[in-house]
XYZ file of C-alpha atoms in Angstrom:
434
model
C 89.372 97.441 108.797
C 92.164 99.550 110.066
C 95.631 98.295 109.633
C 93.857 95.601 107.936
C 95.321 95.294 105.859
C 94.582 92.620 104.023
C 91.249 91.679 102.379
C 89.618 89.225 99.849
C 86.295 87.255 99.401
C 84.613 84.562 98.145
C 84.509 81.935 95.241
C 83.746 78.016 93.963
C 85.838 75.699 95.903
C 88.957 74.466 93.780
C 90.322 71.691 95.930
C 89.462 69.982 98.995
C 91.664 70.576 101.778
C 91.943 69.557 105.704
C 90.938 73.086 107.758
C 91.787 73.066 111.636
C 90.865 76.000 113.585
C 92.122 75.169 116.854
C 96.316 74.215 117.031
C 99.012 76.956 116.427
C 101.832 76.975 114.505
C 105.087 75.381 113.939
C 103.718 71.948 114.583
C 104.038 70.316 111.608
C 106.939 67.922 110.276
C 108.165 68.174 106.813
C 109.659 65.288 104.923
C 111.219 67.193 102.606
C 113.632 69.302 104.970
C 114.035 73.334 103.529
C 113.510 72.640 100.305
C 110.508 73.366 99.913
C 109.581 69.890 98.232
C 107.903 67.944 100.786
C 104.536 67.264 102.464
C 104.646 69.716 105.368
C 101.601 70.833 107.591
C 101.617 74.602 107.719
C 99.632 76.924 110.568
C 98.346 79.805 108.731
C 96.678 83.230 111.061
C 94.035 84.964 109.163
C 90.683 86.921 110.385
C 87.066 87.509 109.779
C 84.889 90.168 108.705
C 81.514 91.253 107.530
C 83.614 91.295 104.281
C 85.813 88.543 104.226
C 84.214 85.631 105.778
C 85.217 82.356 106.609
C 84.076 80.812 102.986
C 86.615 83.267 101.477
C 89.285 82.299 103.177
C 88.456 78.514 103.321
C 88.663 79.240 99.167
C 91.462 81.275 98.943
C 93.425 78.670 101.169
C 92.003 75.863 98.861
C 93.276 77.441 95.266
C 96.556 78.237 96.748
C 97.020 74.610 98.032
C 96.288 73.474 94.723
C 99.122 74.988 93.387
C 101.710 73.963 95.724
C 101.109 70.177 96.428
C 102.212 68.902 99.599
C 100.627 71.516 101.701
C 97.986 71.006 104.419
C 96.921 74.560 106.069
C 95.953 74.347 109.445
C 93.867 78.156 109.474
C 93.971 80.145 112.505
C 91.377 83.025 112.898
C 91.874 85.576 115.004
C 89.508 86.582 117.641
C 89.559 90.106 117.754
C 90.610 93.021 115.112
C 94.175 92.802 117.310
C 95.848 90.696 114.995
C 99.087 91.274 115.735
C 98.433 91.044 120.164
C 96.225 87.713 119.619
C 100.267 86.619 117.094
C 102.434 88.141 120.016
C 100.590 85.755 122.243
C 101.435 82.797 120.257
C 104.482 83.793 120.102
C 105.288 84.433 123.827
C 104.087 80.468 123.927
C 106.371 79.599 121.029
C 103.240 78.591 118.653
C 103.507 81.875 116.088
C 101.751 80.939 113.253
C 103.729 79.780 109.875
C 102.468 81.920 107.374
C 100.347 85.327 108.952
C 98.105 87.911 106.605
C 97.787 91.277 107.823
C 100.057 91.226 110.968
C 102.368 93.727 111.159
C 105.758 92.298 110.731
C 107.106 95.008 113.481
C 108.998 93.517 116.524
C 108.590 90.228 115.169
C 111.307 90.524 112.671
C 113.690 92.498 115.002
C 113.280 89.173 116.869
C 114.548 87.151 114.328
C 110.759 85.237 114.071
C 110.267 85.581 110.290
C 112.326 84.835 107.181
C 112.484 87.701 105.011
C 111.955 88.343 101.344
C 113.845 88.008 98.147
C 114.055 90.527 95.473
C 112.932 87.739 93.536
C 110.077 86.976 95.296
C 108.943 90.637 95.016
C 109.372 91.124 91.409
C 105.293 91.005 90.822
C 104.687 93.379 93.330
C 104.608 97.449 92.435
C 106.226 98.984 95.887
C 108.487 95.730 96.695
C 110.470 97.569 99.023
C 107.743 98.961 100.887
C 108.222 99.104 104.773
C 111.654 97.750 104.765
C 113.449 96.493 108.464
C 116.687 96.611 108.697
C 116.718 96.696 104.546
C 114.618 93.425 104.668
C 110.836 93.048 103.620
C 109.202 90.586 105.847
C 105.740 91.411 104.635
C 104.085 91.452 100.893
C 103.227 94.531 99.613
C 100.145 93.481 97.977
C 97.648 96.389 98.573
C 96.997 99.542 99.034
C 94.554 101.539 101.421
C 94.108 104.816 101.279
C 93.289 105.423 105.059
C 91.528 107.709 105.031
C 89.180 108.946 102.770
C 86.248 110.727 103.296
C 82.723 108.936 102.284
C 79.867 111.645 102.500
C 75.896 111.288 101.596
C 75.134 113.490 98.685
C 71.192 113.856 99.916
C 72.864 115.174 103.164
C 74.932 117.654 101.080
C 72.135 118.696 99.018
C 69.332 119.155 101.906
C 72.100 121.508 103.660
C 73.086 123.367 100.271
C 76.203 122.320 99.853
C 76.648 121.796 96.104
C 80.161 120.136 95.712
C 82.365 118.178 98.889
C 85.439 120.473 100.244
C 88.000 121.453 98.494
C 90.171 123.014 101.372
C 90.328 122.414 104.884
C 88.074 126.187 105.498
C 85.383 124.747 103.162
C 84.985 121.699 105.424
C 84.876 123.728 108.864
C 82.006 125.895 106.228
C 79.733 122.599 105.176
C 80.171 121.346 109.090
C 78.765 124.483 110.305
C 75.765 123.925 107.250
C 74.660 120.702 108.153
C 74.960 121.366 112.034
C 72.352 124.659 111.214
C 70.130 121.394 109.254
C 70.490 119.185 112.338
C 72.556 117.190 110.440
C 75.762 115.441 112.176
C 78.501 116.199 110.339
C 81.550 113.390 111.446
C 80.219 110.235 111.944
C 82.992 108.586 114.453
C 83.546 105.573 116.231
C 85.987 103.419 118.355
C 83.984 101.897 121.466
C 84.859 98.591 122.748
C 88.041 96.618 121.195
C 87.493 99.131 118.184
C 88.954 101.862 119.854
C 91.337 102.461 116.734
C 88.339 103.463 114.622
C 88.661 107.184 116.462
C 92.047 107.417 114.578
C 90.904 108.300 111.134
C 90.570 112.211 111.386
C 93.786 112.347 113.099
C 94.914 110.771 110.159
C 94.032 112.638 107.756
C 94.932 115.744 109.886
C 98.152 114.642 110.424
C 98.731 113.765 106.350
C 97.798 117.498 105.933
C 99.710 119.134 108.327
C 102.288 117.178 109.017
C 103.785 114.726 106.834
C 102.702 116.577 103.600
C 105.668 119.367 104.601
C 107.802 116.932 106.462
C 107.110 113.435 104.556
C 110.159 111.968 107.098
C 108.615 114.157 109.968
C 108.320 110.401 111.521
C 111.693 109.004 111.355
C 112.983 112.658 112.445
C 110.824 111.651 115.590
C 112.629 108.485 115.819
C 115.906 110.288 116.176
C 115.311 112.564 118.828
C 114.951 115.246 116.265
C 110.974 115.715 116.856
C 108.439 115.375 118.987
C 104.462 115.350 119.583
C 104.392 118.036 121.383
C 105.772 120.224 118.029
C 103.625 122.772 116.269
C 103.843 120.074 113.367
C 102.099 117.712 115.264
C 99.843 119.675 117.463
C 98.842 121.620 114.790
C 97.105 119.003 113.455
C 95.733 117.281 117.111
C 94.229 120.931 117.402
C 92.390 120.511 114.480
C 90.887 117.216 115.601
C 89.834 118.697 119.435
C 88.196 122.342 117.565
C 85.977 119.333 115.297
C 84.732 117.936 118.644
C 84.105 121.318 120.692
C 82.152 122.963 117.660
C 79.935 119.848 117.955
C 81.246 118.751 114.527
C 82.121 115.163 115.893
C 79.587 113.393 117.758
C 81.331 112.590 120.737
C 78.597 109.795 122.185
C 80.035 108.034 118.551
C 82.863 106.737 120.727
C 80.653 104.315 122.317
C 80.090 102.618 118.823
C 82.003 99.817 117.643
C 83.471 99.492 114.127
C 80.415 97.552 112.909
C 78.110 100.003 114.181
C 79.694 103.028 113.103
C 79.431 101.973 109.635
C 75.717 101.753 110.230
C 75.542 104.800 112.045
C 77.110 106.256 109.077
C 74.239 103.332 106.684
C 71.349 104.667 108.864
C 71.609 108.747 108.370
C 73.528 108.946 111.038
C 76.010 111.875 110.311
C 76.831 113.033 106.454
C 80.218 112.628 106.333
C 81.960 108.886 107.231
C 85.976 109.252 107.816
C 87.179 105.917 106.697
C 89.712 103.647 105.261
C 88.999 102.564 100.783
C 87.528 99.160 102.022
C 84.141 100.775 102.497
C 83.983 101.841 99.307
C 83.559 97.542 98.837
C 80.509 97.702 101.369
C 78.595 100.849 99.603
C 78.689 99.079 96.479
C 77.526 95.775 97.711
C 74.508 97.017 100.163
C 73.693 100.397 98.976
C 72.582 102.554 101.592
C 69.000 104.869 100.833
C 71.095 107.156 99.580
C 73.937 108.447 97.037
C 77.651 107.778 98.480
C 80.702 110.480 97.552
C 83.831 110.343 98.085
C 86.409 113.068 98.755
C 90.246 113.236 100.163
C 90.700 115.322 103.778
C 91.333 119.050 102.520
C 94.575 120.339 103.101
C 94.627 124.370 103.848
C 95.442 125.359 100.120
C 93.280 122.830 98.694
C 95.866 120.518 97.511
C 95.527 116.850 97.465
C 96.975 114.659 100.115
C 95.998 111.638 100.603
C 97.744 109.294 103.429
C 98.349 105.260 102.683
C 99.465 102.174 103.204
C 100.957 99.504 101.507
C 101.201 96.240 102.810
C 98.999 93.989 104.407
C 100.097 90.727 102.498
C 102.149 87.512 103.770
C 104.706 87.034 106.393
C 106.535 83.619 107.167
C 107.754 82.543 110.470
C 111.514 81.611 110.328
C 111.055 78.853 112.625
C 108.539 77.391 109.980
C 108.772 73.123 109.514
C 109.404 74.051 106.388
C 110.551 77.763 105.335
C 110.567 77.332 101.443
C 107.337 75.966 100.927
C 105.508 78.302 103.001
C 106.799 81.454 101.286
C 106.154 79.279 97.921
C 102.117 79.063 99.533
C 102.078 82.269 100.703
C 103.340 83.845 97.018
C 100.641 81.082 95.174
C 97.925 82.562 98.088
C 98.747 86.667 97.701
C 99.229 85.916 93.321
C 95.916 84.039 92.571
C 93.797 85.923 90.798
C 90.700 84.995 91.675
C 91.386 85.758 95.052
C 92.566 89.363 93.850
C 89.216 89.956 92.310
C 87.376 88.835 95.305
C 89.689 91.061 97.502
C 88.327 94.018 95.412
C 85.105 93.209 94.902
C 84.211 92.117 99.034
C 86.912 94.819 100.679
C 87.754 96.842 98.325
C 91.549 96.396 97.473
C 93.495 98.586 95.643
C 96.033 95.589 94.077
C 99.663 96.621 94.345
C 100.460 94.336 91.567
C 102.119 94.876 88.469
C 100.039 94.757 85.194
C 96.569 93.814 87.818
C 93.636 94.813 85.952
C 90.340 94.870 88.798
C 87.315 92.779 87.456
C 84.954 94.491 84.872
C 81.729 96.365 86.259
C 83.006 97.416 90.003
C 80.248 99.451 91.593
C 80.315 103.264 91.488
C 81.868 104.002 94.990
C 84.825 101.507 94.462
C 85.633 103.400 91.063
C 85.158 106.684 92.762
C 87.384 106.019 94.993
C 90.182 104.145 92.690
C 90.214 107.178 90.662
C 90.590 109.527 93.244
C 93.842 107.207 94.439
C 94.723 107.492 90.791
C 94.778 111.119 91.126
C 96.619 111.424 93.907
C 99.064 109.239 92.496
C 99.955 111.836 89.160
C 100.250 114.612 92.038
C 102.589 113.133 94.043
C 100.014 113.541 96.606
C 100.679 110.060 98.558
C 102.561 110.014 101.923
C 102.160 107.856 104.846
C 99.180 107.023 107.194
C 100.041 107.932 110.978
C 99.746 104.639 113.067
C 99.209 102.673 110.347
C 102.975 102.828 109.061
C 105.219 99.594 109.432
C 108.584 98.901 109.469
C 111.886 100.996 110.125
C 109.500 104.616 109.852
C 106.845 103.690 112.694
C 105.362 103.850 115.430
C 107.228 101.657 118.443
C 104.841 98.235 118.780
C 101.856 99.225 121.168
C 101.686 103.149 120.470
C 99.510 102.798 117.911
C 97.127 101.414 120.252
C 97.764 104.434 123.085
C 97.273 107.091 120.166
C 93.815 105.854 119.678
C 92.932 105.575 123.233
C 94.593 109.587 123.398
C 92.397 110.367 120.344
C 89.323 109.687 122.323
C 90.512 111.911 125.575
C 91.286 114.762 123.089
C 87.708 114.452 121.382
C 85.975 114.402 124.743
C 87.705 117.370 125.860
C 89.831 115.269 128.539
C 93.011 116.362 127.070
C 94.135 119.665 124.744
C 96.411 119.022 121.668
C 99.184 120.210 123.676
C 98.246 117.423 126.253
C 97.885 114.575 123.984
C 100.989 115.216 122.031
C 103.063 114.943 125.366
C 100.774 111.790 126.439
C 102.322 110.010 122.694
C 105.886 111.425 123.397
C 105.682 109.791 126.990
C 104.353 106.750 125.222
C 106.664 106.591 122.855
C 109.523 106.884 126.013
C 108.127 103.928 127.310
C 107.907 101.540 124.550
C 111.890 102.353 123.876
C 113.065 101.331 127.311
């Protein structure tokens, strides 16, 4: 899921352990003061997926509690994909969680709500100074999501003659036009409902192409006044997204669909090619669709990778925790086990930003399409950021993320040009600075 940014699954419980669902944090005492020795009761935010269901979390919690005695977890499960609105909402009632998974630590720590991270702490992890604020890390870097990637059905392909997946940005405008001439949908797209932010994900990989690939800081120049949306750079890119839609390449009555149903739109023959973050590759393995799943980067113009990610997604502790120590100690024993890495990979499929991580033996062939495409990318230098999905000092101001994707769906249903939309993020943008 987007932003998600965090993922895992399911194994035998270790340990019993007390689960509440209903209180919020910072309620519990701790005898043992900030040291991190004491029995302490700990509020802990997580969510739910198709994925990553309650039993894997109830199982993750238990293994990590049985490696830091003196730690009952309270979990908290957020009630919509808007993990980090359902934690500013705690927050505005002072009862933000203890320990949070997949929130975006932005605004938060500028308030001085979570205690930050030691080098130390991050010596496991691959990127430990990913998304830094202020030169602080206030969330683990555990994972990373290439966001997105492009999942295609090789029958679809084939029935429409298309013998290998683009290479350059031309070549997908070419296999488009193919499958249209079949009856084929080409872009299966979603983002109806609360979901609205699955509309993002070919403005993402537009945007990786066009913009950050020449300007990798093209973000933080915005930040300073140096840039804006309404910049060839940018529009450029938006463009690109609104010509999809009017050639009938993006099926605009997809906006309707919600997240779930998108992927089966995409499951169900739907459309041929699925824009999406690396977790599906977890789902195509798992429930094969009736058909063959590929897997392919959005072209650039020249044909040269780019792929946009993230890194992030792990732990964050709240600095007004009963007991500070011990729940960066859980969190660490939580984001470290490794059964809970392997379950992350094998139910949502995780790309472990770990050093010296090894995923389990016999992952389906979607997953290792995908990992090896990451892999790739990685020897070319071909990484740079995810629009929206960014965190820390190089982002988006808190709440824009959530205008871009309602913007997205004006500029695929012809309600707004590129030109339009990029001034509708800059005036955004304005806003969320005053």
């Amino acid at each position: 899921m987007r932003r998600k940014l965090m993922p895992l699954a399911a194994s035998g419980l270790v340990a019993a352990i007390l689960l509440s669902g209903c209180a919020a944090g910072g309620s519990g005492k701790a005898s043992g003061g900030g040291g991190g020795k004491g029995k302490v009761t700990l509020t802990f935010l997580t969510f739910e997926t198709p994925n990553l269901t309650a039993k894997y979390w109830d199982d993750a919690i238990a293994r990590a509690s049985a490696k830091v005695p003196g730690v009952t977890i309270k979990k908290l499960v957020a009630p919509s994909v808007d993990r980090v609105g359902y934690a500013k909402q705690l927050a505005a009632s002072g009862q933000l969680p203890d320990i949070m998974i997949g929130v975006s630590p932005n605004g938060f720590a500028q308030a001085g709500q979570l205690a930050s991270w030691s080098d130390g702490q991050l010596s496991d992890f691959v990127s430990p100074h990913s998304n830094p604020i202020g030169g602080k890390i206030y969330q683990l870097p555990y994972d990373t999501q290439p966001t997105p990637l492009v999942y295609y059905n090789k029958s679809d392909f084939t029935a429409a003659g298309i013998a290998a997946p683009p290479k350059t940005y031309q070549d997908l405008l070419d296999d488009c036009a193919k499958l249209k001439t079949k009856g084929i949908n080409p872009l299966v797209v979603g983002g109806g409902g609360k979901d609205t932010w699955a509309d993002m994900y070919p403005l993402i990989g537009a945007v990786a192409t066009d913009t950050y690939r020449p300007e990798p800081d093209w973000l933080a120049q915005k930040a300073k006044g140096k840039a804006k949306f309404t910049d060839p750079a940018f529009t450029k890119a938006a463009q690109k997204v609104s010509d999809l839609a009017k050639k009938g390449y993006i099926d605009r009555a997809g906006l309707s669909r919600s997240y779930a149903d998108d992927e089966q739109a995409f499951r169900a023959n739907k459309g041929a090619m699925y824009p999406m973050g690396s977790w599906f590759a977890a789902s195509a393995d798992a429930k094969k669709p009736p058909f063959d799943v590929g897997v392919f980067a959005w072209p650039s113009d020249d044909g040269s990778l780019v792929m946009p990610s993230y890194t992030g997604g792990g732990m964050s502790v709240s600095s007004k925790a009963p007991d500070v120590a011990l729940a960066q100690k859980w969190a660490l024993a939580f984001m470290l086990d490794k059964t809970s890495l392997d379950a992350s990979v094998k139910t949502d499929g995780s790309i472990i930003a770990l050093k010296d991580y090894t995923p389990p033996a016999g992952m389906g062939p979607v997953y290792t399409a995908t990992l090896d495409l990451y892999q790739q990318a990685v020897k070319q230098h071909a990484i740079v950021d995810a629009f929206s999905v960014e965190s820390g000092d190089d982002s988006l101001p808190a709440g824009v993320a959530d205008k871009a994707a309602a913007g997205v769906a004006d500029l695929i249903n012809g309600k707004k040009t590129a030109q339009e939309f990029g001034a509708f993020l800059d005036s955004e943008w304005a806003k969320a600075d005053e």
